[in-house]
Amino acid sequence: MIVPRHANAPGPRASLTRAEEPPASPRHARALDRHRLLRRTGVGALAAVLFLGSGATFAYQEIQGNIGRHDIEDLLGDDRPSAVASPEPIDSKAGQPINLLVMGSDVREGASDVDGAGAAGEVKGMRSDTAMIAHVSADRSRVEVVSIPRDTLVDVPSCRLPDGTETPEQSDVMFNSAFQTGGETGDVGAAAACTIRTVEDLTGIYIDDFVVVDFAGFKNVVEALDGVPLYIPEPIDDPYAQVQVAAGCQVLDGTEALGVARARKTVGDGSDISRIGRQQELVAAIAREALSKNLLTDLPALYQFLDAATSTLTTGPYIGGLPTMAGLANSLRGLEPGAISFATMPFEWAGPRVVPSADAEQMWENIKADRPIDATLTGTGEAPAPEPTETTTDEPTTPPTETPSEDPTDDGVVTAAPEPTIPVCTK
C-alpha cells in the first residue's frame, strides 16, 4: 500500500560505574526494589513480562543475560569532556541529556564482505562501519541521531587495552579504524572505548554510554516486527551484501533489511555517504513500525521483541540494565516519530575521504547545549518541517501575478504548485 506524502555545560563527569550507588541490599530486597522501579516507570506490561507468571524470573534473567555489559571506565582515561551535572535523578538520568554512541558490529557470519574484502572468516579484526551519536534531550521531547561517516579522517588517540598495553596515537586515519584498534585483543568493550575516545576528541561531546549492535541482532529485530515497510527508489542487486530487492514499496524481512543496510558498491553512487542515508531511512522505518505496535498490551509480542532486540547487544553498565532501559523508555513514552530526527555529520571531501566541515562544529555545539540540530530526516520518513519565518509589515508585499488559464474550471485564484510527493509504504 502506498500513501503519498510531501517531500520535502560543564560539571563533574558522571561515572559509568556503580561506585556511587547505595550499598547493595540483600538479594530479595534488590529484587523488590527492581520490581518497584519498573512499576514506577509505568511500563506495566514490561513489568508483567519480567516479574509475573510462572516463567517470569526466567524471562527477566534470559533477556538481561542476552546483553553483554562491559565496564570500560578504566579504558577511557581522565582527559575527557565534562558531563552535565544534575540532581539525583528519578530514573537514572532524568532531567539531563544523554549521549549514546551506537555502533554496528560488522560480523560477517556466513556472508560476503560488503566492501569486497572477502568472505566471512577472511576479514581480520573487529570492524564497525556504522557509528551514530544518539542524543536524548533533557526534557525527553526529542531524540537526535547523527551519523559519523566511517571514511572520516580523524586522529585516534592512544587507547588502553584490557591487557594493560596502550596503542600508539594515529593521525589522519579512517574513523572506523578506532573500533578495530581498540578491538585488537578481541574485546568489544575495548573497541567501543577507543571509538568513544575518538568521538569525544573529535566532537567535544561527552558520551554517557555505548551500544554495539551485531548485524545478526539487527535481523532479529526486523523479524520480531514481522518485517518493515520501506520504499526502495531503485532495484538493489548487491552480491557483496547478498541482497536482491525490487524497486517500489517493499516489506523487508530481516535478511533483506540487513542487505539494504549493508549494500554500498552497487547502489547509488557507491559511496559510504549514500549508504548512510539508506541506513537512516531504514532505522526511521523500524522506529515507526515499533512505535505503531501496541507491544505493551501484547505480552508475548513484547517478550519476543525484547528477546530479539537484546539478543546480541553489547553495552556499558548504564544503558545495559533492564531497569534503566525501562525507565528511559517510560520517559520517552509520549515520543512521536516526528520527534526523532536524523542527520549526517557535515563534511567536506578530501579526495575519496571526508573531513568535518565548519558546520560540523555548530552541530556538536548544539548537541552539547541540548539544542535541536539541523536534521535531514525524521522518524516519519519525511524531512523536518521548515521553521516558520517571521514576517514584517514595514515593506508592502506584492501579490502574485495571476496567470491566465484555458481551464474552464479555473476560478482565477492563483495557487502554489503542489510539492513533489514521495511514497510512504505501509504493510
Short mmCIF file of C-alpha atoms in Angstrom, two decimals:
data_model
loop_
_atom_site.label_atom_id
_atom_site.label_comp_id
_atom_site.label_asym_id
_atom_site.label_seq_id
_atom_site.Cartn_x
_atom_site.Cartn_y
_atom_site.Cartn_z
CA MET A 1 0.00 0.00 0.00
CA ILE A 2 1.33 3.42 -0.96
CA VAL A 3 0.33 6.59 0.84
CA PRO A 4 1.58 9.84 -0.78
CA ARG A 5 3.33 12.37 1.42
CA HIS A 6 5.03 15.69 0.85
CA ALA A 7 8.77 15.54 0.34
CA ASN A 8 10.08 17.98 1.11
CA ALA A 9 27.88 22.85 30.49
CA PRO A 10 30.43 21.88 32.45
CA GLY A 11 30.23 19.93 35.68
CA PRO A 12 31.60 16.82 37.34
CA ARG A 13 31.71 13.89 34.97
CA ALA A 14 29.03 11.29 35.59
CA SER A 15 30.54 7.92 36.39
CA LEU A 16 29.78 4.91 34.27
CA THR A 17 30.35 2.68 37.23
CA ARG A 18 28.10 1.91 40.13
CA ALA A 19 30.62 3.15 42.68
CA GLU A 20 28.37 5.98 43.86
CA GLU A 21 25.24 3.85 44.22
CA PRO A 22 23.97 2.87 47.68
CA PRO A 23 25.40 -0.32 49.12
CA ALA A 24 23.84 -3.45 47.75
CA SER A 25 20.84 -4.71 49.65
CA PRO A 26 20.06 -8.40 50.24
CA ARG A 27 19.05 -10.36 47.19
CA HIS A 28 15.33 -10.38 47.97
CA ALA A 29 15.42 -6.62 48.66
CA ARG A 30 17.19 -5.92 45.37
CA ALA A 31 14.55 -7.91 43.51
CA LEU A 32 11.80 -6.00 45.30
CA ASP A 33 13.45 -2.65 44.56
CA ARG A 34 13.81 -3.58 40.90
CA HIS A 35 10.15 -4.59 40.76
CA ARG A 36 9.08 -1.30 42.31
CA LEU A 37 11.27 0.67 39.89
CA LEU A 38 9.65 -0.96 36.88
CA ARG A 39 6.19 -0.36 38.32
CA ARG A 40 7.05 3.30 38.89
CA THR A 41 8.10 3.65 35.27
CA GLY A 42 4.57 2.91 34.16
CA VAL A 43 5.74 0.23 31.73
CA GLY A 44 3.23 -2.16 33.22
CA ALA A 45 3.43 -4.76 30.51
CA LEU A 46 7.20 -4.88 30.73
CA ALA A 47 6.93 -5.41 34.47
CA ALA A 48 4.39 -8.13 33.90
CA VAL A 49 6.59 -9.95 31.45
CA LEU A 50 9.63 -9.71 33.68
CA PHE A 51 8.11 -10.43 37.06
CA LEU A 52 4.69 -12.08 36.87
CA GLY A 53 3.71 -15.61 35.96
CA SER A 54 5.47 -18.91 36.43
CA GLY A 55 8.23 -18.17 33.92
CA ALA A 56 8.74 -14.51 34.77
CA THR A 57 12.01 -14.77 36.68
CA PHE A 58 13.48 -16.86 33.90
CA ALA A 59 12.27 -14.31 31.32
CA TYR A 60 13.97 -11.45 33.15
CA GLN A 61 17.22 -13.36 33.56
CA GLU A 62 17.16 -14.54 29.95
CA ILE A 63 16.63 -11.09 28.46
CA GLN A 64 19.16 -9.47 30.80
CA GLY A 65 21.55 -12.31 30.02
CA ASN A 66 21.30 -11.51 26.31
CA ILE A 67 23.14 -8.23 26.88
CA GLY A 68 26.92 -8.31 27.18
CA ARG A 69 27.81 -5.45 29.52
CA HIS A 70 31.35 -4.03 29.74
CA ASP A 71 32.70 -1.65 32.36
CA ILE A 72 35.15 0.44 30.29
CA GLU A 73 35.82 3.21 32.83
CA ASP A 74 39.50 2.35 33.18
CA LEU A 75 39.97 2.31 29.40
CA LEU A 76 38.64 5.82 28.75
CA GLY A 77 41.29 7.74 30.68
CA ASP A 78 40.87 11.05 32.50
CA ASP A 79 41.19 13.57 29.65
CA ARG A 80 37.52 13.61 28.68
CA PRO A 81 34.90 16.35 28.23
CA SER A 82 32.78 17.21 31.24
CA ALA A 83 29.36 15.70 31.75
CA VAL A 84 26.37 17.85 32.64
CA ALA A 85 25.73 17.80 36.38
CA SER A 86 22.20 17.22 37.67
CA PRO A 87 20.37 16.40 40.89
CA GLU A 88 19.99 12.76 41.74
CA PRO A 89 17.62 11.54 39.01
CA ILE A 90 14.49 9.51 39.47
CA ASP A 91 15.08 7.19 36.55
CA SER A 92 18.89 7.26 36.48
CA LYS A 93 19.37 10.38 34.34
CA ALA A 94 16.06 12.23 34.46
CA GLY A 95 16.39 15.93 33.71
CA GLN A 96 19.71 15.72 31.89
CA PRO A 97 20.59 14.91 28.29
CA ILE A 98 22.00 11.54 27.35
CA ASN A 99 24.52 10.88 24.58
CA LEU A 100 24.89 7.28 23.46
CA LEU A 101 27.31 6.03 20.84
CA VAL A 102 25.61 3.35 18.76
CA MET A 103 27.87 1.16 16.64
CA GLY A 104 27.07 -1.60 14.18
CA SER A 105 29.45 -4.52 14.62
CA ASP A 106 30.45 -5.80 11.20
CA VAL A 107 30.45 -9.53 11.99
CA ARG A 108 30.01 -11.35 8.72
CA GLU A 109 28.93 -14.80 9.75
CA GLY A 110 28.32 -16.75 6.57
CA ALA A 111 28.10 -13.61 4.45
CA SER A 112 30.34 -11.88 1.95
CA ASP A 113 32.25 -8.76 2.85
CA VAL A 114 30.15 -5.78 1.77
CA ASP A 115 33.28 -3.90 0.85
CA GLY A 116 34.80 -6.68 -1.18
CA ALA A 117 37.50 -7.73 1.26
CA GLY A 118 36.44 -11.36 1.08
CA ALA A 119 34.10 -13.77 2.78
CA ALA A 120 33.47 -14.08 6.47
CA GLY A 121 36.42 -15.66 8.20
CA GLU A 122 38.78 -13.82 5.87
CA VAL A 123 38.00 -10.48 7.50
CA LYS A 124 40.67 -9.75 10.06
CA GLY A 125 39.92 -7.96 13.31
CA MET A 126 36.83 -6.19 14.55
CA ARG A 127 35.07 -3.75 12.26
CA SER A 128 32.34 -1.16 12.66
CA ASP A 129 31.07 0.52 9.53
CA THR A 130 28.18 2.26 11.30
CA ALA A 131 28.50 4.79 14.12
CA MET A 132 25.81 7.15 15.34
CA ILE A 133 25.61 9.60 18.23
CA ALA A 134 22.11 9.28 19.70
CA HIS A 135 21.24 12.39 21.71
CA VAL A 136 18.24 12.23 24.05
CA SER A 137 17.18 15.70 25.13
CA ALA A 138 16.99 16.53 28.82
CA ASP A 139 13.23 17.07 28.65
CA ARG A 140 12.82 13.78 26.73
CA SER A 141 10.93 15.60 23.97
CA ARG A 142 13.24 14.59 21.13
CA VAL A 143 15.88 12.11 20.03
CA GLU A 144 18.53 13.15 17.51
CA VAL A 145 20.75 10.70 15.70
CA VAL A 146 23.92 11.90 13.94
CA SER A 147 25.87 9.52 11.74
CA ILE A 148 29.65 9.86 11.53
CA PRO A 149 30.90 8.59 8.16
CA ARG A 150 33.30 5.71 8.54
CA ASP A 151 35.57 7.34 5.93
CA THR A 152 36.05 10.50 8.00
CA LEU A 153 39.75 11.28 8.50
CA VAL A 154 40.37 11.65 12.23
CA ASP A 155 43.09 11.45 14.85
CA VAL A 156 42.76 8.34 17.01
CA PRO A 157 44.23 8.86 20.49
CA SER A 158 46.24 6.26 22.35
CA CYS A 159 43.80 3.65 23.64
CA ARG A 160 44.21 1.47 26.70
CA LEU A 161 43.62 -2.24 26.15
CA PRO A 162 42.40 -4.86 28.65
CA ASP A 163 45.85 -6.49 28.77
CA GLY A 164 47.34 -3.26 30.14
CA THR A 165 49.06 -2.17 26.92
CA GLU A 166 48.33 1.07 25.09
CA THR A 167 48.02 1.61 21.36
CA PRO A 168 50.00 4.36 19.62
CA GLU A 169 48.32 7.58 18.56
CA GLN A 170 47.28 7.75 14.90
CA SER A 171 46.78 10.78 12.67
CA ASP A 172 44.58 11.19 9.59
CA VAL A 173 43.21 7.66 9.62
CA MET A 174 39.70 6.46 8.79
CA PHE A 175 37.26 6.84 11.65
CA ASN A 176 36.20 3.20 11.72
CA SER A 177 39.82 2.15 12.37
CA ALA A 178 39.32 3.27 16.01
CA PHE A 179 37.00 0.32 16.63
CA GLN A 180 39.47 -2.08 15.07
CA THR A 181 42.36 -0.59 17.04
CA GLY A 182 40.56 -0.91 20.36
CA GLY A 183 39.44 -4.42 19.48
CA GLU A 184 42.94 -5.80 18.88
CA THR A 185 42.54 -8.22 21.79
CA GLY A 186 39.06 -9.31 20.72
CA ASP A 187 37.26 -7.34 23.43
CA VAL A 188 34.18 -5.47 22.17
CA GLY A 189 34.18 -3.15 25.18
CA ALA A 190 37.74 -2.04 24.43
CA ALA A 191 36.79 -1.49 20.77
CA ALA A 192 33.90 0.70 21.92
CA ALA A 193 36.11 2.57 24.41
CA CYS A 194 38.64 3.50 21.73
CA THR A 195 35.83 4.68 19.47
CA ILE A 196 34.33 6.74 22.30
CA ARG A 197 37.69 8.41 22.96
CA THR A 198 37.97 9.21 19.26
CA VAL A 199 34.44 10.64 19.11
CA GLU A 200 34.98 12.73 22.24
CA ASP A 201 38.23 14.14 20.83
CA LEU A 202 36.51 14.85 17.51
CA THR A 203 33.35 16.48 18.89
CA GLY A 204 33.96 17.54 22.49
CA ILE A 205 30.73 15.71 23.38
CA TYR A 206 30.67 13.56 26.50
CA ILE A 207 29.43 10.06 25.65
CA ASP A 208 27.43 8.59 28.53
CA ASP A 209 27.45 5.01 27.32
CA PHE A 210 27.59 2.83 24.24
CA VAL A 211 25.61 0.20 22.39
CA VAL A 212 27.14 -2.23 19.91
CA VAL A 213 24.56 -3.96 17.73
CA ASP A 214 25.61 -7.12 15.97
CA PHE A 215 24.18 -7.39 12.47
CA ALA A 216 22.58 -10.73 13.37
CA GLY A 217 20.68 -8.96 16.13
CA PHE A 218 19.55 -6.32 13.64
CA LYS A 219 17.95 -9.08 11.57
CA ASN A 220 16.22 -10.47 14.64
CA VAL A 221 14.63 -7.11 15.48
CA VAL A 222 13.15 -6.78 11.98
CA GLU A 223 11.86 -10.34 12.14
CA ALA A 224 10.29 -9.67 15.55
CA LEU A 225 8.36 -6.79 13.93
CA ASP A 226 7.15 -9.14 11.16
CA GLY A 227 9.06 -7.11 8.61
CA VAL A 228 9.49 -3.41 7.95
CA PRO A 229 7.87 -1.49 5.05
CA LEU A 230 10.28 0.72 3.11
CA TYR A 231 10.25 2.48 -0.25
CA ILE A 232 13.13 1.35 -2.48
CA PRO A 233 13.75 4.02 -5.17
CA GLU A 234 15.82 1.75 -7.42
CA PRO A 235 16.32 -2.01 -7.64
CA ILE A 236 19.08 -3.37 -5.42
CA ASP A 237 21.12 -6.33 -6.60
CA ASP A 238 24.24 -6.43 -4.48
CA PRO A 239 26.22 -9.68 -4.38
CA TYR A 240 28.51 -8.31 -1.67
CA ALA A 241 25.56 -7.70 0.66
CA GLN A 242 23.76 -10.76 -0.71
CA VAL A 243 20.51 -8.92 -1.33
CA GLN A 244 18.08 -8.54 -4.22
CA VAL A 245 15.17 -6.15 -3.73
CA ALA A 246 12.85 -4.75 -6.38
CA ALA A 247 12.06 -1.06 -6.61
CA GLY A 248 8.92 0.30 -5.01
CA CYS A 249 7.21 -0.32 -1.70
CA GLN A 250 8.54 -3.48 -0.10
CA VAL A 251 8.06 -5.16 3.27
CA LEU A 252 11.61 -6.20 4.08
CA ASP A 253 12.31 -9.28 6.14
CA GLY A 254 15.34 -9.41 8.41
CA THR A 255 17.76 -10.68 5.76
CA GLU A 256 16.61 -8.12 3.19
CA ALA A 257 16.72 -5.25 5.69
CA LEU A 258 20.27 -6.19 6.66
CA GLY A 259 21.24 -6.37 2.99
CA VAL A 260 19.79 -2.91 2.33
CA ALA A 261 21.66 -1.53 5.35
CA ARG A 262 24.96 -3.03 4.18
CA ALA A 263 24.70 -2.51 0.40
CA ARG A 264 27.07 0.10 -0.99
CA LYS A 265 29.05 -0.60 -4.15
CA THR A 266 26.14 -1.40 -6.46
CA VAL A 267 23.66 1.21 -5.21
CA GLY A 268 23.52 4.92 -5.91
CA ASP A 269 26.95 6.47 -6.26
CA GLY A 270 28.58 3.58 -4.40
CA SER A 271 29.77 5.78 -1.54
CA ASP A 272 29.51 5.26 2.19
CA ILE A 273 27.70 8.62 2.37
CA SER A 274 24.79 7.36 0.27
CA ARG A 275 24.70 4.17 2.34
CA ILE A 276 24.33 6.29 5.50
CA GLY A 277 21.21 7.88 4.00
CA ARG A 278 19.67 4.47 3.34
CA GLN A 279 20.56 3.27 6.81
CA GLN A 280 18.88 6.29 8.37
CA GLU A 281 15.74 5.73 6.31
CA LEU A 282 15.69 2.10 7.42
CA VAL A 283 16.19 2.97 11.10
CA ALA A 284 13.39 5.53 10.82
CA ALA A 285 11.13 2.85 9.30
CA ILE A 286 11.97 0.43 12.11
CA ALA A 287 11.17 3.13 14.69
CA ARG A 288 7.81 3.85 13.01
CA GLU A 289 6.92 0.18 12.94
CA ALA A 290 7.92 -0.40 16.56
CA LEU A 291 6.02 2.69 17.78
CA SER A 292 2.93 1.70 15.78
CA LYS A 293 2.61 -1.66 17.53
CA ASN A 294 0.85 -1.97 20.88
CA LEU A 295 3.67 -4.02 22.34
CA LEU A 296 2.82 -3.03 25.90
CA THR A 297 -0.60 -4.67 25.62
CA ASP A 298 0.60 -7.79 23.81
CA LEU A 299 2.85 -9.58 26.29
CA PRO A 300 4.02 -12.44 24.01
CA ALA A 301 4.89 -9.91 21.27
CA LEU A 302 6.68 -7.70 23.80
CA TYR A 303 8.75 -10.60 25.08
CA GLN A 304 9.60 -11.67 21.52
CA PHE A 305 10.67 -8.13 20.64
CA LEU A 306 12.75 -7.66 23.80
CA ASP A 307 14.40 -11.03 23.35
CA ALA A 308 15.29 -10.16 19.74
CA ALA A 309 16.37 -6.60 20.49
CA THR A 310 18.72 -7.66 23.28
CA SER A 311 19.97 -10.93 21.76
CA THR A 312 23.30 -9.58 20.52
CA LEU A 313 23.63 -6.23 22.28
CA THR A 314 26.88 -5.24 23.94
CA THR A 315 26.65 -2.18 26.16
CA GLY A 316 28.25 -0.35 29.05
CA PRO A 317 26.88 -0.80 32.57
CA TYR A 318 24.43 2.13 32.42
CA ILE A 319 22.21 1.52 29.40
CA GLY A 320 22.52 -2.27 29.53
CA GLY A 321 20.41 -2.70 32.67
CA LEU A 322 16.77 -3.58 32.01
CA PRO A 323 15.50 -1.25 34.79
CA THR A 324 17.44 1.58 33.13
CA MET A 325 16.00 0.71 29.74
CA ALA A 326 12.51 0.62 31.21
CA GLY A 327 12.97 3.96 32.95
CA LEU A 328 14.25 5.64 29.80
CA ALA A 329 11.51 4.04 27.71
CA ASN A 330 8.93 5.38 30.12
CA SER A 331 10.42 8.87 29.91
CA LEU A 332 10.12 8.69 26.13
CA ARG A 333 6.70 7.02 26.07
CA GLY A 334 4.99 10.06 24.52
CA LEU A 335 7.58 10.46 21.77
CA GLU A 336 6.15 10.68 18.26
CA PRO A 337 8.07 9.61 15.13
CA GLY A 338 8.35 13.26 14.12
CA ALA A 339 10.39 13.97 17.26
CA ILE A 340 13.09 11.53 16.14
CA SER A 341 15.47 13.22 13.71
CA PHE A 342 18.49 12.10 11.72
CA ALA A 343 21.48 13.91 10.28
CA THR A 344 24.94 13.15 8.94
CA MET A 345 27.99 14.99 10.23
CA PRO A 346 28.55 17.97 7.91
CA PHE A 347 31.68 17.26 5.90
CA GLU A 348 33.92 18.26 3.03
CA TRP A 349 35.52 15.87 0.58
CA ALA A 350 39.22 15.16 0.98
CA GLY A 351 39.93 13.01 -2.03
CA PRO A 352 38.00 9.76 -1.55
CA ARG A 353 37.65 10.50 2.19
CA VAL A 354 35.85 13.25 4.10
CA VAL A 355 36.71 15.70 6.89
CA PRO A 356 34.34 17.64 9.19
CA SER A 357 33.26 20.97 7.76
CA ALA A 358 32.81 24.21 9.69
CA ASP A 359 29.12 23.38 10.08
CA ALA A 360 30.05 20.22 11.99
CA GLU A 361 31.34 22.33 14.88
CA GLN A 362 27.98 24.07 15.13
CA MET A 363 26.24 20.69 15.21
CA TRP A 364 28.49 19.50 18.05
CA GLU A 365 27.85 22.74 19.96
CA ASN A 366 24.09 22.29 19.57
CA ILE A 367 24.27 18.77 20.96
CA LYS A 368 26.44 19.87 23.88
CA ALA A 369 23.99 22.69 24.64
CA ASP A 370 20.99 20.36 24.20
CA ARG A 371 19.67 22.46 21.32
CA PRO A 372 17.93 20.97 18.26
CA ILE A 373 20.19 20.17 15.33
CA ASP A 374 19.64 20.79 11.63
CA ALA A 375 18.27 17.41 10.58
CA THR A 376 17.57 15.99 7.14
CA LEU A 377 15.11 13.22 8.06
CA THR A 378 12.60 12.46 10.81
CA GLY A 379 11.11 9.25 12.07
CA THR A 380 8.06 9.90 9.91
CA GLY A 381 10.20 9.28 6.85
CA GLU A 382 9.88 12.92 5.87
CA ALA A 383 12.24 15.85 6.02
CA PRO A 384 11.71 18.14 9.03
CA ALA A 385 9.03 20.77 8.60
CA PRO A 386 10.57 24.19 7.86
CA GLU A 387 10.66 26.62 10.74
CA PRO A 388 8.04 29.40 10.43
CA THR A 389 9.55 32.62 9.18
CA GLU A 390 8.81 35.96 10.77
CA THR A 391 7.02 38.49 8.58
CA THR A 392 7.04 42.25 8.93
CA THR A 393 4.66 44.93 7.69
CA ASP A 394 7.38 47.51 7.09
CA GLU A 395 7.54 46.73 3.38
CA PRO A 396 4.46 46.34 1.19
CA THR A 397 4.04 42.87 -0.23
CA THR A 398 3.45 42.28 -3.92
CA PRO A 399 0.58 39.90 -4.65
CA PRO A 400 1.34 37.02 -7.00
CA THR A 401 0.71 37.66 -10.65
CA GLU A 402 -2.30 35.85 -11.98
CA THR A 403 -1.61 33.63 -14.96
CA PRO A 404 -4.42 33.23 -17.47
CA SER A 405 -5.65 29.69 -17.83
CA GLU A 406 -7.62 27.97 -20.55
CA ASP A 407 -9.06 25.59 -17.99
CA PRO A 408 -12.81 26.31 -17.90
CA THR A 409 -12.88 25.33 -14.21
CA ASP A 410 -10.24 27.94 -13.36
CA ASP A 411 -11.77 30.47 -10.97
CA GLY A 412 -8.90 32.92 -11.36
CA VAL A 413 -7.36 32.11 -7.96
CA VAL A 414 -3.62 31.55 -8.12
CA THR A 415 -2.41 28.63 -6.01
CA ALA A 416 1.07 27.37 -5.32
CA ALA A 417 2.26 24.41 -7.33
CA PRO A 418 1.92 21.16 -5.38
CA GLU A 419 5.06 19.86 -3.75
CA PRO A 420 6.53 16.68 -5.21
CA THR A 421 5.49 13.55 -3.37
CA ILE A 422 7.47 10.53 -2.26
CA PRO A 423 5.70 7.32 -1.33
CA VAL A 424 5.47 6.24 2.25
CA CYS A 425 4.93 2.50 2.50
CA THR A 426 2.74 0.58 4.89
CA LYS A 427 2.05 -3.10 5.35
#
